[in-house]
Structure formats: C-alpha cells, structure tokens
mmCIF file of C-alpha atoms in Angstrom:
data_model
loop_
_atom_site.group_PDB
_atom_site.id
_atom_site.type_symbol
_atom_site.label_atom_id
_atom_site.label_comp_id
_atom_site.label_asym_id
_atom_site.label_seq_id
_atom_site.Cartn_x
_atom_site.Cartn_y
_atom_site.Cartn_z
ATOM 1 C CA UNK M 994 -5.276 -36.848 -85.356
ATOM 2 C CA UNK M 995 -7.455 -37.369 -88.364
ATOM 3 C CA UNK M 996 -7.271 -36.595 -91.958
ATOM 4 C CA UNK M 997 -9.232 -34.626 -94.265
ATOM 5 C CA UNK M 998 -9.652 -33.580 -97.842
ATOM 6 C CA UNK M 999 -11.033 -29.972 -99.243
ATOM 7 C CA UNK M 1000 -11.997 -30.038 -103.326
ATOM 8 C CA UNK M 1001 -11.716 -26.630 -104.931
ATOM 9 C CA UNK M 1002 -13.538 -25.976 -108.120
ATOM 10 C CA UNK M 1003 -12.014 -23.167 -109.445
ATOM 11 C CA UNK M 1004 -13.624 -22.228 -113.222
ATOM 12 C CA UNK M 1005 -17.314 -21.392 -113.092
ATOM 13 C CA UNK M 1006 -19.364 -22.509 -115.825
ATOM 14 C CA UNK M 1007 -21.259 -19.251 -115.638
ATOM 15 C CA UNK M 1008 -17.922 -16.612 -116.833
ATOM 16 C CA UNK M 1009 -17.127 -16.176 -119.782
ATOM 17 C CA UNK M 1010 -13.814 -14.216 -118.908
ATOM 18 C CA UNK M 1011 -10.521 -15.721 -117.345
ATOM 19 C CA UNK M 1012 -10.365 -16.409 -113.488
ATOM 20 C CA UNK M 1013 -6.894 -16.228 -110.929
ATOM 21 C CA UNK M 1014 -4.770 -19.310 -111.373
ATOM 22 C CA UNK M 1015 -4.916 -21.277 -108.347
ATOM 23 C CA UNK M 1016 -2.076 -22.206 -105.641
ATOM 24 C CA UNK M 1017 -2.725 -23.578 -102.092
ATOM 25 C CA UNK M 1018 -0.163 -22.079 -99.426
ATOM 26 C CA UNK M 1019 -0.594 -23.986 -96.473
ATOM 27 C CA UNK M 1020 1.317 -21.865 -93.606
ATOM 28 C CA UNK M 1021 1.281 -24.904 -90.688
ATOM 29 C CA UNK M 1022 3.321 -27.424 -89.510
ATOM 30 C CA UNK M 1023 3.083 -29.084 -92.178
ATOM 31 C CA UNK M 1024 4.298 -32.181 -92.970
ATOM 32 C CA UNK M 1025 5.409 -32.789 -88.929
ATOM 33 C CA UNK M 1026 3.718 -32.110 -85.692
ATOM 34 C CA UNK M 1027 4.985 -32.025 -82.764
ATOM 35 C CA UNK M 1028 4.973 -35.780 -82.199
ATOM 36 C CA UNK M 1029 6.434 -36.141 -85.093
ATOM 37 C CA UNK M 1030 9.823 -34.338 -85.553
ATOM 38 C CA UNK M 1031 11.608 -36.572 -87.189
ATOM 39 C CA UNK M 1032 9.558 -36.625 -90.467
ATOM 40 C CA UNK M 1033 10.589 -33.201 -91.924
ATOM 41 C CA UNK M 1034 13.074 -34.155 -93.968
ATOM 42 C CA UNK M 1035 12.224 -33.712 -98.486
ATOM 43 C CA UNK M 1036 8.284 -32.095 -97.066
ATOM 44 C CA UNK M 1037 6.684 -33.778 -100.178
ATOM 45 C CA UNK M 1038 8.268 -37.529 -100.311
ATOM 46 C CA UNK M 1039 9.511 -37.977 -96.985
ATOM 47 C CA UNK M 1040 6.316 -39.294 -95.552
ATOM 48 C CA UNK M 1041 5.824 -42.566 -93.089
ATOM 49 C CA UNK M 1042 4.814 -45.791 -95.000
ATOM 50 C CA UNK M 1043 1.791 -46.163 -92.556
ATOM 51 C CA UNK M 1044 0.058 -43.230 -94.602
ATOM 52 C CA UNK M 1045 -1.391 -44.126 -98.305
ATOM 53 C CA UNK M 1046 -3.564 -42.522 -100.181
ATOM 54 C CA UNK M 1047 -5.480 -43.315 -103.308
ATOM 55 C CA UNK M 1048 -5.387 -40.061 -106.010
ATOM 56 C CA UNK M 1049 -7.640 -37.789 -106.154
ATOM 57 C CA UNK M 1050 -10.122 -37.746 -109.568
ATOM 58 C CA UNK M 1051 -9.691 -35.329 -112.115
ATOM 59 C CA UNK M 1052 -11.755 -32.662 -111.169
ATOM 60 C CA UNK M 1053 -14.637 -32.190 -113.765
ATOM 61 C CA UNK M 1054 -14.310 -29.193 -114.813
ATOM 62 C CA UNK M 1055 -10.089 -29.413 -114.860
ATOM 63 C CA UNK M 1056 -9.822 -28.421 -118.780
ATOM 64 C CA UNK M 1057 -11.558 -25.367 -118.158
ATOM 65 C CA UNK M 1058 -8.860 -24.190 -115.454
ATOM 66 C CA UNK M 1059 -5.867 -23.731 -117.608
ATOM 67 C CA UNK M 1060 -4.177 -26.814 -115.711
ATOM 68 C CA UNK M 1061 -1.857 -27.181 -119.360
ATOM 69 C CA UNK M 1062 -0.809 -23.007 -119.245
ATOM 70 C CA UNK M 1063 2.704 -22.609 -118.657
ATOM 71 C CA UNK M 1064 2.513 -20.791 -115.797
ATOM 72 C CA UNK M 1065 1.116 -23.929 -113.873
ATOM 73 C CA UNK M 1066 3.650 -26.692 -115.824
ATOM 74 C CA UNK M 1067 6.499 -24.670 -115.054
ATOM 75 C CA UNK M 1068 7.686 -22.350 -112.330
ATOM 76 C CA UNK M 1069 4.895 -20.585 -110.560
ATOM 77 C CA UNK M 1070 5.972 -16.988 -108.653
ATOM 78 C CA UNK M 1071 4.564 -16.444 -105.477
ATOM 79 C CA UNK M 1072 4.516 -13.083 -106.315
ATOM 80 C CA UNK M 1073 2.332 -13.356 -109.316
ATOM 81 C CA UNK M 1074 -0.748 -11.311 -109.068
ATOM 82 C CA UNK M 1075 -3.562 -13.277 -110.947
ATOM 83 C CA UNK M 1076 -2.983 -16.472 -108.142
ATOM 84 C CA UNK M 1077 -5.690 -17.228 -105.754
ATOM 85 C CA UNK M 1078 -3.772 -17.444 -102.674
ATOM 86 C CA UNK M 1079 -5.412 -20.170 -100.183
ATOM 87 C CA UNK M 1080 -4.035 -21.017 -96.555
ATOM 88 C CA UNK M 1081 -4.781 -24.401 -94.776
ATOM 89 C CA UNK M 1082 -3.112 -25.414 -91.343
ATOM 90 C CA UNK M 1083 -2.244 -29.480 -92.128
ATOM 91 C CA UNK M 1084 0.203 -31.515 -90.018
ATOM 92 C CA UNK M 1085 1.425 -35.371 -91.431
ATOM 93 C CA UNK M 1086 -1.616 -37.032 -90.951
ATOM 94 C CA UNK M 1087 -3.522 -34.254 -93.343
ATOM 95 C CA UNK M 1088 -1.316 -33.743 -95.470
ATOM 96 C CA UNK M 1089 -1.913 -35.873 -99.487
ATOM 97 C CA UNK M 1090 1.736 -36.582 -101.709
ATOM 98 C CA UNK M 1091 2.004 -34.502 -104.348
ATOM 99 C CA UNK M 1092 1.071 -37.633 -106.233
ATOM 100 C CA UNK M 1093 -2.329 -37.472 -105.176
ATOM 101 C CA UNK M 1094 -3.093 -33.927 -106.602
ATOM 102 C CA UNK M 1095 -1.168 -34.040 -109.741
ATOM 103 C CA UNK M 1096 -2.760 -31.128 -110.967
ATOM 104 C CA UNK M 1097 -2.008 -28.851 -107.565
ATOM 105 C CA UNK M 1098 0.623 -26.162 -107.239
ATOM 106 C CA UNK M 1099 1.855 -25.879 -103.454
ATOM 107 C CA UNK M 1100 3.951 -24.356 -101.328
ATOM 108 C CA UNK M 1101 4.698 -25.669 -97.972
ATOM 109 C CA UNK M 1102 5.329 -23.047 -94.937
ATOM 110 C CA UNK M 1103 6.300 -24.693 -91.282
ATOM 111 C CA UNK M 1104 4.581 -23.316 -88.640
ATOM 112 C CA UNK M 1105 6.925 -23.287 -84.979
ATOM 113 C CA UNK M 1106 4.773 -24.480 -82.522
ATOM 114 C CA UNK M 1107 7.043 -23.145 -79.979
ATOM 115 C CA UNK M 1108 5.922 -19.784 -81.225
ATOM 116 C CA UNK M 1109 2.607 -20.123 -79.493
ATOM 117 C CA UNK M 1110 2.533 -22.681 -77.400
ATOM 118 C CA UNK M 1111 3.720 -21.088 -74.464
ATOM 119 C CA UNK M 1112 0.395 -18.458 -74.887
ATOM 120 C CA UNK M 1113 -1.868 -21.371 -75.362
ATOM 121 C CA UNK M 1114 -4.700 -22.031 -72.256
ATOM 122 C CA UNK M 1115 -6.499 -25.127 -71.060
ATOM 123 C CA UNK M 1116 -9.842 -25.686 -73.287
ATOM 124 C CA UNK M 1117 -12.902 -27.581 -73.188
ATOM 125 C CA UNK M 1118 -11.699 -29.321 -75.612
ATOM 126 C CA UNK M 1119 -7.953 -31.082 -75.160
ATOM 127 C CA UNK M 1120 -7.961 -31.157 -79.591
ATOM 128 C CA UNK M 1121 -8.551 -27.328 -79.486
ATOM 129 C CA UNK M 1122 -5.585 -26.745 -77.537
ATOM 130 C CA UNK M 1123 -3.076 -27.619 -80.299
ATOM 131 C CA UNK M 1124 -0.327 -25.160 -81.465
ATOM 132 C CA UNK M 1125 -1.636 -25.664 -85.227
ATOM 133 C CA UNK M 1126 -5.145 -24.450 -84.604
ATOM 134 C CA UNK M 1127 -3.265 -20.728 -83.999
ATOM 135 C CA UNK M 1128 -1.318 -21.371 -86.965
ATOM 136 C CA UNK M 1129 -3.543 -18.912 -88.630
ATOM 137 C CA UNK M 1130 -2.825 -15.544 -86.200
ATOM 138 C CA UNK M 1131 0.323 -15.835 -88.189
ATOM 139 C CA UNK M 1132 -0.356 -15.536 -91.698
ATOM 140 C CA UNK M 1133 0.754 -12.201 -92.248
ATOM 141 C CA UNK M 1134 4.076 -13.278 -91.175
ATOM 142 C CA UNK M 1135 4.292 -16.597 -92.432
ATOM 143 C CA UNK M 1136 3.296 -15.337 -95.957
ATOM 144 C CA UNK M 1137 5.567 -13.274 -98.147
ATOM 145 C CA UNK M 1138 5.024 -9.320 -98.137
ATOM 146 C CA UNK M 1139 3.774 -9.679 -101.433
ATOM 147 C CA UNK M 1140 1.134 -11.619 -100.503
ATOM 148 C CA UNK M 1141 -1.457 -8.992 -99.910
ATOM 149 C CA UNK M 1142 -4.802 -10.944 -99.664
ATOM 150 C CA UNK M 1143 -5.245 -14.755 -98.556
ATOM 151 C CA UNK M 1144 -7.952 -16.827 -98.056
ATOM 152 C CA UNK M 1145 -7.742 -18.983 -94.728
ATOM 153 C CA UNK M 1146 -9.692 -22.192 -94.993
ATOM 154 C CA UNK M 1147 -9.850 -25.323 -92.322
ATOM 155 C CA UNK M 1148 -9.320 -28.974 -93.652
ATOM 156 C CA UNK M 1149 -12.243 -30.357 -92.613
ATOM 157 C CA UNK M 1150 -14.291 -29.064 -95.444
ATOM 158 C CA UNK M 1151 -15.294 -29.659 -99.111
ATOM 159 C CA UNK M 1152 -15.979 -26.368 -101.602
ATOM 160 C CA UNK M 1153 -18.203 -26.778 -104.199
ATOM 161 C CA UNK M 1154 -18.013 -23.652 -105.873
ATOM 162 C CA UNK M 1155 -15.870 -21.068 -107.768
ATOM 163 C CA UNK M 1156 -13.175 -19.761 -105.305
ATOM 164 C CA UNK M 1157 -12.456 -17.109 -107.158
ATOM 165 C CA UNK M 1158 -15.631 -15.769 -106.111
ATOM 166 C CA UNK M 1159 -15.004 -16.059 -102.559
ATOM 167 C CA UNK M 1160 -11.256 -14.096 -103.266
ATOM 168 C CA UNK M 1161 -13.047 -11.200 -104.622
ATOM 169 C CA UNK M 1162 -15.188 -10.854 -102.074
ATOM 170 C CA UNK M 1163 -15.232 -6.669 -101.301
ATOM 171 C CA UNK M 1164 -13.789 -6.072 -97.735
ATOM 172 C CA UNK M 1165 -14.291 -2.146 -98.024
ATOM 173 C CA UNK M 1166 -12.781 -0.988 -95.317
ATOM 174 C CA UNK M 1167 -11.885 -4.300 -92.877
ATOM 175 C CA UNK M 1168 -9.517 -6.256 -92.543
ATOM 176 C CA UNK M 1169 -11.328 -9.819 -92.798
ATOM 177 C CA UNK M 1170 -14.749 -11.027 -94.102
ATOM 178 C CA UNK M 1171 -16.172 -13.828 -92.992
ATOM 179 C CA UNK M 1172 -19.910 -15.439 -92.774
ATOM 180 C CA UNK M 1173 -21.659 -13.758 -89.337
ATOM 181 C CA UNK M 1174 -24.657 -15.243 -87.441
ATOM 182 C CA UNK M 1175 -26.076 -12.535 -85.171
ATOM 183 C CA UNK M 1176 -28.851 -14.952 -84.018
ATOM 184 C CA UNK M 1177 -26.325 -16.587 -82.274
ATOM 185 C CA UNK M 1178 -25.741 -16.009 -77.964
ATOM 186 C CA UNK M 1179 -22.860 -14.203 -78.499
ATOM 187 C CA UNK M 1180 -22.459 -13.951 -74.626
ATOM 188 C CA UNK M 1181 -21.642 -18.295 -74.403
ATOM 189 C CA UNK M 1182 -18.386 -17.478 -75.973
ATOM 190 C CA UNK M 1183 -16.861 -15.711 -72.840
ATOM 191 C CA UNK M 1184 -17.005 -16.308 -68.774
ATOM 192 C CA UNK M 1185 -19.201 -14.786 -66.412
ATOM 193 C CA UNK M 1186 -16.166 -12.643 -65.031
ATOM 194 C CA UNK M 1187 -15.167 -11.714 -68.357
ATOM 195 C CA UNK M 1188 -19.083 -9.647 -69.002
ATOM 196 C CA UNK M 1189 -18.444 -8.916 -64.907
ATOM 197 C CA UNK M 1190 -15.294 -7.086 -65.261
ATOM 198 C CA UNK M 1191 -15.916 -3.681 -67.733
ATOM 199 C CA UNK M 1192 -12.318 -3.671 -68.652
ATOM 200 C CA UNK M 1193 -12.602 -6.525 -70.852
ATOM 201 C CA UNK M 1194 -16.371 -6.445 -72.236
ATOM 202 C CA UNK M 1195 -16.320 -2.856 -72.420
ATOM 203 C CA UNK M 1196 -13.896 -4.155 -75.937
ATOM 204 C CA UNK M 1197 -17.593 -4.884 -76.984
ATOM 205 C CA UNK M 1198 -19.003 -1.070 -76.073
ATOM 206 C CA UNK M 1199 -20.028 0.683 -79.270
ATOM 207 C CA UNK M 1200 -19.724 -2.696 -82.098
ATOM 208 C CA UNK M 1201 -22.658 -4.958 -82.850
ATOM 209 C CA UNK M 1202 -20.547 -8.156 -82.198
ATOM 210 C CA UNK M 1203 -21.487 -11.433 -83.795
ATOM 211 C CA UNK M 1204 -20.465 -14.610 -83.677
ATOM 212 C CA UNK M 1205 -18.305 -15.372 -87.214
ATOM 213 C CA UNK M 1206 -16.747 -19.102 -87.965
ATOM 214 C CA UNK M 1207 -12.650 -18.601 -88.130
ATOM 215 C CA UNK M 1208 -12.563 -21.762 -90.757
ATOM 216 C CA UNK M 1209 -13.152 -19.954 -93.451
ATOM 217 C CA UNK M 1210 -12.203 -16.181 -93.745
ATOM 218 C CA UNK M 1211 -10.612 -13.937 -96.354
ATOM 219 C CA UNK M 1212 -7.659 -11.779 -95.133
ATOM 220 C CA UNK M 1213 -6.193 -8.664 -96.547
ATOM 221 C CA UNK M 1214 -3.231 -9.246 -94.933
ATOM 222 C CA UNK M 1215 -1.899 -5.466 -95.969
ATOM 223 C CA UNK M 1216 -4.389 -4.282 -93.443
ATOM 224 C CA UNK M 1217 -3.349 -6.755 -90.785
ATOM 225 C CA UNK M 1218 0.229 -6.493 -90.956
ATOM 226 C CA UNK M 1219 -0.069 -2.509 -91.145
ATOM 227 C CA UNK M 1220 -2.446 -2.714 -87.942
ATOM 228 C CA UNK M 1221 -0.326 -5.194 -86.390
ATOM 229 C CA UNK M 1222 -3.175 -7.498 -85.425
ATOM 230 C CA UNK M 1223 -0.824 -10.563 -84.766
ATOM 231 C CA UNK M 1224 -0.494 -8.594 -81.253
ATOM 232 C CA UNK M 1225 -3.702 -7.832 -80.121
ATOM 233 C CA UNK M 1226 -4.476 -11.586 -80.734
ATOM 234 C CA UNK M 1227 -1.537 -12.569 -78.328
ATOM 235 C CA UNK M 1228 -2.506 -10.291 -75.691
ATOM 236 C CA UNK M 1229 -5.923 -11.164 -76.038
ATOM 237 C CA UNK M 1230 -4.064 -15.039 -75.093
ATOM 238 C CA UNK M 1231 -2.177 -14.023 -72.365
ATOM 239 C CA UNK M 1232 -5.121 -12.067 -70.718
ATOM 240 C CA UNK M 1233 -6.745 -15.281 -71.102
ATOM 241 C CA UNK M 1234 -3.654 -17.087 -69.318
ATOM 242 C CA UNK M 1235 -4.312 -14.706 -66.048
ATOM 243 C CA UNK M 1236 -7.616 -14.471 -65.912
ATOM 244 C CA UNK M 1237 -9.669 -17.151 -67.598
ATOM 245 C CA UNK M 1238 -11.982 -15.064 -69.589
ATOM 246 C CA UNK M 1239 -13.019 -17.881 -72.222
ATOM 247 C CA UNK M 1240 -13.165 -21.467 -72.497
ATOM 248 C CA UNK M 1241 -12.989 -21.929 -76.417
ATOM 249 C CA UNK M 1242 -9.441 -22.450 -77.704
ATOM 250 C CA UNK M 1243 -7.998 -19.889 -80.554
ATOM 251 C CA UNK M 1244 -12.176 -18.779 -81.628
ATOM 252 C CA UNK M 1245 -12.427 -16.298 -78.774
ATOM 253 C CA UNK M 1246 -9.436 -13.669 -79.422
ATOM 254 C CA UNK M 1247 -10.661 -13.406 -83.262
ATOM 255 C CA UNK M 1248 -13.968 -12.188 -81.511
ATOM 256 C CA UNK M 1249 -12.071 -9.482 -79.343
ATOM 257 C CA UNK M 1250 -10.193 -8.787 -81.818
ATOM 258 C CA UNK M 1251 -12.708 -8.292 -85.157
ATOM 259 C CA UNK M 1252 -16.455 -9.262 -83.799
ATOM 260 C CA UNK M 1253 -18.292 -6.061 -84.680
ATOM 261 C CA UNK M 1254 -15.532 -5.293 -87.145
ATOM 262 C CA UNK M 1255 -16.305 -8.375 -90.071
ATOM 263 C CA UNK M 1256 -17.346 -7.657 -93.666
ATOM 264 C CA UNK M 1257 -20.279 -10.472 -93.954
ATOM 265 C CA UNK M 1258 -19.984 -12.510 -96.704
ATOM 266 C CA UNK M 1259 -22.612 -15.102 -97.908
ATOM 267 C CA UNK M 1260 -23.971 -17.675 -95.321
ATOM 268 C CA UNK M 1261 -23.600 -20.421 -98.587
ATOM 269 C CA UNK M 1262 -19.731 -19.777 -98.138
ATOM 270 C CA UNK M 1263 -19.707 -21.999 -94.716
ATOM 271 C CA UNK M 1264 -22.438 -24.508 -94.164
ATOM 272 C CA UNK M 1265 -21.223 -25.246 -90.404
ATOM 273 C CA UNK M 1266 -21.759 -27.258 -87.591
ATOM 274 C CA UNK M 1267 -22.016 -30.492 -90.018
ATOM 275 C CA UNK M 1268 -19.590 -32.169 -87.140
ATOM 276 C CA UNK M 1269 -22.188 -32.136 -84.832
ATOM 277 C CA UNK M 1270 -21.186 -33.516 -81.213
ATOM 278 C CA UNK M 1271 -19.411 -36.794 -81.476
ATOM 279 C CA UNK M 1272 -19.810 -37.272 -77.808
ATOM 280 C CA UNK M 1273 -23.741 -37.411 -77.832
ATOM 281 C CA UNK M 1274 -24.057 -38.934 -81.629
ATOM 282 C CA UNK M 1275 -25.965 -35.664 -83.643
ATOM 283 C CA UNK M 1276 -26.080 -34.890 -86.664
ATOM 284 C CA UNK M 1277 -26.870 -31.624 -87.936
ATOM 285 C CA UNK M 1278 -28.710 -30.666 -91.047
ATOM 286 C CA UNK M 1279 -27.765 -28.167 -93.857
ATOM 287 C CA UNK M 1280 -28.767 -24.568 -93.282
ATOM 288 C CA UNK M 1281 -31.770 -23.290 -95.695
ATOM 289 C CA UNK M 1282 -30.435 -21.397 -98.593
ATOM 290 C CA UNK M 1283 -27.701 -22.318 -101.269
ATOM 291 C CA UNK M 1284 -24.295 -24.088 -100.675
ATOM 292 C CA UNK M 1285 -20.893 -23.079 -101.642
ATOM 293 C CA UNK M 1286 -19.226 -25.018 -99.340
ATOM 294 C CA UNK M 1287 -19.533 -27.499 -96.810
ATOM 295 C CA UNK M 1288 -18.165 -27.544 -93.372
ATOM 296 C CA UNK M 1289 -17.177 -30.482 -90.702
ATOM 297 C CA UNK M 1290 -16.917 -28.221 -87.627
ATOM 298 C CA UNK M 1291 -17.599 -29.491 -84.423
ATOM 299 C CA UNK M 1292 -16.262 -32.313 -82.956
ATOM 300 C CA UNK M 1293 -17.533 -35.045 -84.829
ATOM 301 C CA UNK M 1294 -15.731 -35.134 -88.166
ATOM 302 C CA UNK M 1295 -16.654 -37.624 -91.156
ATOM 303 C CA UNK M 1296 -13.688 -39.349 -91.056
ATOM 304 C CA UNK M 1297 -14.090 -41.020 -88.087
ATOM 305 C CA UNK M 1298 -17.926 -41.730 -88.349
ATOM 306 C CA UNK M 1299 -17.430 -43.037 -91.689
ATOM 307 C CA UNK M 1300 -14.467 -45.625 -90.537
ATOM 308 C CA UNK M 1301 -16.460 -46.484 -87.275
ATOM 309 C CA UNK M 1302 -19.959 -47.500 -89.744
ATOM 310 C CA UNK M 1303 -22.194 -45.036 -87.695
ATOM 311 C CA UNK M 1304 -21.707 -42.309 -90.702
ATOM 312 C CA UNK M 1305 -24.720 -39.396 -90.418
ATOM 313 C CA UNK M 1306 -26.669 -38.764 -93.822
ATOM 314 C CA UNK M 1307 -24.153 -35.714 -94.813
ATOM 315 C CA UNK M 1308 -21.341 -37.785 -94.350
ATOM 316 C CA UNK M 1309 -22.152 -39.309 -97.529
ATOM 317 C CA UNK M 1310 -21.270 -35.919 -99.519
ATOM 318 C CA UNK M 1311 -17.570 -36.477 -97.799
ATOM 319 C CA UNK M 1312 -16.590 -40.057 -98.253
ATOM 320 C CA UNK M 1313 -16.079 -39.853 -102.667
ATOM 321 C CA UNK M 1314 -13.398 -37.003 -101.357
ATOM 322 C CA UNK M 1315 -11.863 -39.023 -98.860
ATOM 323 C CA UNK M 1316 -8.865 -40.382 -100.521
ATOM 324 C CA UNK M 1317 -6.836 -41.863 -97.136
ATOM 325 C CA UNK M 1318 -6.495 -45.636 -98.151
ATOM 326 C CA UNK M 1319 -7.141 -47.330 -94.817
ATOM 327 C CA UNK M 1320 -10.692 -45.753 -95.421
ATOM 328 C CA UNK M 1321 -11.484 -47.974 -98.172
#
C-alpha cells in the first residue's frame, strides 16, 4: 500500500467575505486495514514506529483561514453549519499524526470491511479490489444525519484551489456533481454481455451517460439517503457477482447508478489520469484549460516513481507535499 498527501487551500485571495471553516471527515478504515487489526487502538497516536513523517509547512495563505478562531482551537461540532465537510478513504499507511497537520481539525470514522467485502468481484486490477475503495457507497451512513452535503475526495491528489468553491458547487436537482467527459467510450466500462443482454443496458435507455471520475465528487447526502442509493449500488455488485457485467472494481455501479444523472462541474476540479500506467512507464500530460486540482489516478502513483528515481515531469508538483520520511 502506498501513501499519499492532499493540500487544501481553503481562503481565496479573490473574496472579500468569510468562507466555511474547514474539517476533513475521513469515513474509511482508517488508521487499520485489514492486515493490520491490531493497530486500532488511541486512532491518532497509536501508530507503528516503521511510519514517520516530516510536518507538513504552514500553508501560505494559513492567517487568512481563521486557523486562531475559537471555533477551530477549541471544540468543533460536527453539526455546525458553516464547516466544509470533506471525506477521504485512508488506511495506516495514508494516514499523517495529528502532529503533522497541526493546523487540521479531524474526525476519524472506521469503515467495516466486512460490510462489503463479501459483494466485492474479481478486477483487472488485484489493488481495485480492496474493501476501502467502496468505503465511499457508505457515506450517507457513515456520516451523521446532520451532515447534509460532503465532498468525497481520493488521497492520491493535491488541490490547489479554494474548496469552498468546489462545496458550493449548485447540484439543482441531483444528487452528486462531478467532472464528466462525454468524449470518452463509455461502452469500455462494461462487458460485451452486459450491452448484449437489454435488461441491464436498457439502465442506459433514455440518459446521455458519460463517463465521470468517482475521486472527486460532491454529495448531497439528503438526497442519497432519502433515495436510498446505498442499495442500488449493492445490487448493482451482486449483479456483477452472477453475471460478470464489468471488469473495473467499485467505478462501474456509480455509472449504473448516476451516469446520465451528474451535475457537471468544472473539468479544472480533476486533472486525471496523471498516474498513467505503471506497467508500460507513461506519463500523461495536464489537460488544456485551468487547474484546481491535480489528480494521481491510474495505476502509477508518484510515490512510488519518485522513491524508485524514474519520477515523470508532473511528479515534481507532488514530491514538496510528500511528507512520508523514508521518501527523503
């Protein structure tokens, strides 16, 4: 497993009003995976002595962000309405001290892998077939009911931007919004039996379905928990269990599920595909247009380019952010 680090820049130079205080809810499980049971214990200080980190530097626009209000030094309620509420799945090898980010307010959620595991399929891909990566069909649950709107982001990315522009993005009437690339062959996502067989493509009949990134979505998780969309995912999975219909792991049932059915947000809000393919050594290019945040999808991360000398030439926007000490 590898590690990661995500920066959020959360007061934009550009406002002249107050933005939503910032906490990070990461609904996983976090702190232990599987393989590691044992290391639940205190979720903050209990950690193995193999992993150190170096901290993390001030961000640069930190006295701007109301890190000294009271609300941050003191006790922060979940409840509060003017928080940013952002999601990331972590296990232990992910996960920083609270040392690192001095200036962070978190809340740790653990994530059951026994609550999915048992729907999960084969994949082409043995790291897609991990309980966490489904951590997020669970939000809604995992979250408190107050918690009415949550942005879901993966750890293998770096924002360089105002989130609070990406939580007030306007869902109208969905239930997620997400960046959507239409150019895409939306067909490679499924089997040949699955477009074969009309009760399962015919989901498709009437929706211009496109192919959306599930690393970085916002959620009003009202809608989803009134709809009851945690289901349709799982039967989506255990359709997929009897008849093969896909071959991606836990992408493909957010297509049944919302392709067709996505408020778009900005392209600059998920640079993707900077992972490349590991196997065969690319490296991909930014997409034209502005960036608000930079994404390692794909199976070639950073991390392990970076540590192996064979880094490509956006890998060098990564490594000041990588704080894991046997990096350095």
């Amino acid at each position: 497993m590898g590690y990661a680090f995500f920066r959020l820049l959360l007061c934009s130079h550009d406002h002249d009003y107050p933005l939503p205080l910032f906490q990070s809810f990461p609904p996983a499980e976090a702190i232990r995976s599987s393989h590691l049971d044992g290391f639940l214990g205190n979720p903050i200080t209990d950690l193995p002595d193999r992993f150190c980190f170096r901290k993390a530097a001030v961000f640069h626009n930190a006295d701007k962000c109301g890190f000294r209000d009271n609300r941050i030094s003191g006790k922060t309620d979940v409840c509060d309405p003017s928080l940013v509420h952002v999601a990331i799945t972590l296990d232990v090898e992910y996960l920083r001290v609270r040392s690192t980010f001095p200036q962070l307010k978190f809340k740790v959620y653990y994530f059951d892998p026994e609550i999915v595991r048992n729907l999960i399929s084969t994949s082409v891909r043995q790291a897609l077939e991990q309980p966490l990566n489904y951590a997020r069909n669970y939000l809604a649950d995992l979250l408190e009911p107050c918690v009415r709107r949550v942005i879901y982001l993966d750890s293998d990315l770096v924002v360089v931007d105002d989130i609070a522009k990406l939580w007030t993005t306007n869902l109208g009437s969905r239930t997620i919004g997400a960046p959507e690339y239409c150019h895409a062959n939306f067909t490679k996502y499924f089997t040949a039996s699955f477009w074969l067989n009309l009760k399962f493509s015919g989901t498709f009949s009437g929706r211009k379905s496109c192919y959306f990134n599930t690393g970085v979505m916002v959620i009003d998780l009202a809608k989803w928990r009134r709809v009851g969309y945690t289901k349709r995912i799982e039967r989506w999975m255990e359709i997929q269990k009897s008849d093969r219909i896909y071959e991606l792991g836990s992408l493909p049932p957010f297509l049944l599920v919302f392709a067709g059915h996505v408020a778009p947000i900005e392209h600059r809000w998920n640079q993707h595909g900077l992972g490349g393919d590991n196997g065969r050594g690319s490296c991909r290019n930014l997409h034209p247009g502005s960036v608000s945040l930079l994404h390692w999808s794909g199976s070639g991360k950073p991390w392990l380019r970076i540590d192996s000398k064979q880094p490509c030439p956006l890998d060098a926007l990564w490594a000041p952010y990588d704080l894991y000490g046997h990096s350095h």
